[in-house]
PDB file of C-alpha atoms in Angstrom:
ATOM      1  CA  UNK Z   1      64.544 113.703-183.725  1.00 70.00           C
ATOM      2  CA  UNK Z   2      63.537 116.972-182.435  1.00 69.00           C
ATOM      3  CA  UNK Z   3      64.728 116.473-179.072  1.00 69.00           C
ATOM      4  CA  UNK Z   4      67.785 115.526-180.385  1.00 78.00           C
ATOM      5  CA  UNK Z   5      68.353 118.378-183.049  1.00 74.00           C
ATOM      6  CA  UNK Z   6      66.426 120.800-181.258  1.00 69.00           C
ATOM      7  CA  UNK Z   7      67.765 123.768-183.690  1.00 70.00           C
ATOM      8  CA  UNK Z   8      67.254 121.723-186.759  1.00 68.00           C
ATOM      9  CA  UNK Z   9      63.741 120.900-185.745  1.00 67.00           C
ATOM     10  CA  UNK Z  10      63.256 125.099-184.802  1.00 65.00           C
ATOM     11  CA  UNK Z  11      64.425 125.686-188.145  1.00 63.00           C
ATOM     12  CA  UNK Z  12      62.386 123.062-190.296  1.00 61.00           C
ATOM     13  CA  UNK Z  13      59.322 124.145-188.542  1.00 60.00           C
ATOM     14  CA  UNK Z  14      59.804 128.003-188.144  1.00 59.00           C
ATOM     15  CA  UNK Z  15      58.445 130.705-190.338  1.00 57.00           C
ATOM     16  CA  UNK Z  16      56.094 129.581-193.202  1.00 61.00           C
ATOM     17  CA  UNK Z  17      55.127 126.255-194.653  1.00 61.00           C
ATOM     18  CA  UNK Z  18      56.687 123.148-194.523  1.00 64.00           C
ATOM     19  CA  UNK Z  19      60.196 122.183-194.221  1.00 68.00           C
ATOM     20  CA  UNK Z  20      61.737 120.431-197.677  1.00 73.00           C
ATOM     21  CA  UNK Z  21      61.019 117.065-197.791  1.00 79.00           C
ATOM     22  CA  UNK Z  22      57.926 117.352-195.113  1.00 80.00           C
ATOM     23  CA  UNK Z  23      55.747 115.485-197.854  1.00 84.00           C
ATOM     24  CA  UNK Z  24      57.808 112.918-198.622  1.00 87.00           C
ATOM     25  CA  UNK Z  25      58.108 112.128-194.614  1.00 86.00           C
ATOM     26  CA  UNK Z  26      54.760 112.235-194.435  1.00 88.00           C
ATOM     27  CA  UNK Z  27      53.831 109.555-197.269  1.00 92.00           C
ATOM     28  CA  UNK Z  28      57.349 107.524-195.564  1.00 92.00           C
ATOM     29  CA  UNK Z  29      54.731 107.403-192.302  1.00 92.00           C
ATOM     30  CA  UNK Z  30      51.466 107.012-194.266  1.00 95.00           C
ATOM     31  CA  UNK Z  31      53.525 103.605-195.780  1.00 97.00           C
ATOM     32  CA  UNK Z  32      54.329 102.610-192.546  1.00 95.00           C
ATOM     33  CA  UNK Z  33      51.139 102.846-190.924  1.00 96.00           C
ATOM     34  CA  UNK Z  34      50.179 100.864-193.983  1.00 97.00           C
ATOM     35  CA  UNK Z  35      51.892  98.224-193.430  1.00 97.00           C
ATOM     36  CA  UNK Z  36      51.252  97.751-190.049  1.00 96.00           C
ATOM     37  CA  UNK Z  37      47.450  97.631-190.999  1.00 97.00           C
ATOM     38  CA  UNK Z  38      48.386  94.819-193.721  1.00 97.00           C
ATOM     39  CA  UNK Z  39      50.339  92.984-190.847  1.00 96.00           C
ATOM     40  CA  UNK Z  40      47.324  93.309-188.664  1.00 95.00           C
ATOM     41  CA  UNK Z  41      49.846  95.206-186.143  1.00 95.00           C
ATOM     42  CA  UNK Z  42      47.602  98.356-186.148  1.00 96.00           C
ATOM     43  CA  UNK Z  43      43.393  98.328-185.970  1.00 96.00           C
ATOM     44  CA  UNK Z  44      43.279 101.443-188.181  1.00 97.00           C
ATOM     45  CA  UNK Z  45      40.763 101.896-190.844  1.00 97.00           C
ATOM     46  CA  UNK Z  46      42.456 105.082-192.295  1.00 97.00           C
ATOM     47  CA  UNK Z  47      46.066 104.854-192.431  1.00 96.00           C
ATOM     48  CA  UNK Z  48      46.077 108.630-193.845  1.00 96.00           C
ATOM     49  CA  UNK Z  49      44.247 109.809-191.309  1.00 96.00           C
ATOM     50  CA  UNK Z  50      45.956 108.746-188.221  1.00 96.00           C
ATOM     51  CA  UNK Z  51      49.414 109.412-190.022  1.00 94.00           C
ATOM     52  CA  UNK Z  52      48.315 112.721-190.368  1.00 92.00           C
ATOM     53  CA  UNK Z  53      47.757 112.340-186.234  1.00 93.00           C
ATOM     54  CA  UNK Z  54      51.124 110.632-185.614  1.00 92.00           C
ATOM     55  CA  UNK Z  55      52.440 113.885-187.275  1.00 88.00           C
ATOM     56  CA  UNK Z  56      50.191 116.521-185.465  1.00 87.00           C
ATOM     57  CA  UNK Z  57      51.077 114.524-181.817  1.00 90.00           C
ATOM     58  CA  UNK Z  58      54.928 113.916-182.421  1.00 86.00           C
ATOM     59  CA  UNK Z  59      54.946 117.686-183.183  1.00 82.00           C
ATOM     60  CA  UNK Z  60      53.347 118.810-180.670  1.00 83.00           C
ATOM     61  CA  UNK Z  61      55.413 116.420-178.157  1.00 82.00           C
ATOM     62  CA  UNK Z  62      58.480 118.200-179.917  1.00 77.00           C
ATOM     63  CA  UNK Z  63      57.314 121.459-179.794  1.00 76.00           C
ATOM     64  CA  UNK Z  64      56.420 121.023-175.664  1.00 76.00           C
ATOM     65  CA  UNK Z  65      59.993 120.046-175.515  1.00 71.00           C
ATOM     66  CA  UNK Z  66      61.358 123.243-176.872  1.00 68.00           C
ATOM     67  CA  UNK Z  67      64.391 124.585-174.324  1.00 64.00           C
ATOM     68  CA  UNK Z  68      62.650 127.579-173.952  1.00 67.00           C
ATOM     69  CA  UNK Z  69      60.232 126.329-172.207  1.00 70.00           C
ATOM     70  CA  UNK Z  70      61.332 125.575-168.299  1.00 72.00           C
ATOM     71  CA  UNK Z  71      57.792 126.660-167.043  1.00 75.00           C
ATOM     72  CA  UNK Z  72      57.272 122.893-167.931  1.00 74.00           C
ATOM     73  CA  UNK Z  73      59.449 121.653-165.568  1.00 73.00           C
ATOM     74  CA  UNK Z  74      56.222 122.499-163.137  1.00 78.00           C
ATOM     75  CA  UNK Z  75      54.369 119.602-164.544  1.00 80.00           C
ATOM     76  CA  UNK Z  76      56.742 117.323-162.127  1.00 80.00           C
ATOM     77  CA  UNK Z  77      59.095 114.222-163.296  1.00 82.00           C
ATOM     78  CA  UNK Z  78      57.459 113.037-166.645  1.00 81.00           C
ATOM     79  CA  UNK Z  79      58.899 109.808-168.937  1.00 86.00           C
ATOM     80  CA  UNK Z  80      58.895 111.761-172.459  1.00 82.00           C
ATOM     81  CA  UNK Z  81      60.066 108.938-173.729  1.00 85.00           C
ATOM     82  CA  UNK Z  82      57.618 106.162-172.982  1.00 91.00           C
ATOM     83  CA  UNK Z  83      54.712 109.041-172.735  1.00 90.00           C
ATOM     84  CA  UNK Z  84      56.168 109.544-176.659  1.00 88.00           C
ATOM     85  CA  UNK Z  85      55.985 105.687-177.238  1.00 91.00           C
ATOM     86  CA  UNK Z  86      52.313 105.630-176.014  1.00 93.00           C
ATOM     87  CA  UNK Z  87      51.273 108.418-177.919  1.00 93.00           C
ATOM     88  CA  UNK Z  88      52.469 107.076-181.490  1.00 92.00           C
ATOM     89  CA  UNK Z  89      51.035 103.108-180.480  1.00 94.00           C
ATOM     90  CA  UNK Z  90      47.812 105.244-179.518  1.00 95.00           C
ATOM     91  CA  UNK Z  91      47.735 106.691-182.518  1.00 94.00           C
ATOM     92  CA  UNK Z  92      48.610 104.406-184.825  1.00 94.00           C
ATOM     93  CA  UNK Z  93      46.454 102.153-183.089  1.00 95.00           C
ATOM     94  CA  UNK Z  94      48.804  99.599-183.189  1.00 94.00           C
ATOM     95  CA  UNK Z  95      47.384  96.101-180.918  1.00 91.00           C
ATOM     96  CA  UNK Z  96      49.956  95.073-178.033  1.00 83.00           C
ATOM     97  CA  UNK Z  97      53.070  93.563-178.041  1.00 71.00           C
ATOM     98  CA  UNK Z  98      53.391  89.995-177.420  1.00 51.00           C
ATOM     99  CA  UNK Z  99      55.867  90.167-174.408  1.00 42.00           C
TER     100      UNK Z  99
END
């Protein structure tokens, strides 16, 4: 989301608190988690935990991604996106696919 509405995301996150609604995502990816757990998709013993985690991670992979940022670029060629898919299965501790 935030690399895709990079001034919405600025804006949600900037200046104090949480954005509207920041809760309710939060209890949307707490569920989630959840249910992965009852599927036996994810190994985690404390869905709230590691959706609190998920949260802290994606932001910070958001906030890395800001477009103020080009001293980044000196990290070399990186996959955001699969590095972002391997940082939410790590941390929701979800088992592997069956490919």
């Amino acid at each position: 989301y935030a690399w895709d509405h990079r001034a919405r995301y600025r804006f949600m996150f900037a200046g104090g608190g949480f954005a509207p609604g920041a809760v309710t995502t939060f209890a949307r990816i707490e569920g989630a988690l959840q249910d992965c757990v009852s599927s036996q998709v994810s190994t985690s013993e404390d869905p709230h935990d590691d959706a609190f985690l998920m949260w802290v991670g994606m932001h910070g992979m958001a906030t890395l991604e800001k477009p103020d940022r080009p001293e980044l670029r000196r990290l070399g060629r990186l996959d955001r996106v699969a590095l972002t898919k391997t940082l939410a299965r790590t941390l929701a501790k979800l088992t592997p696919a069956d490919d």
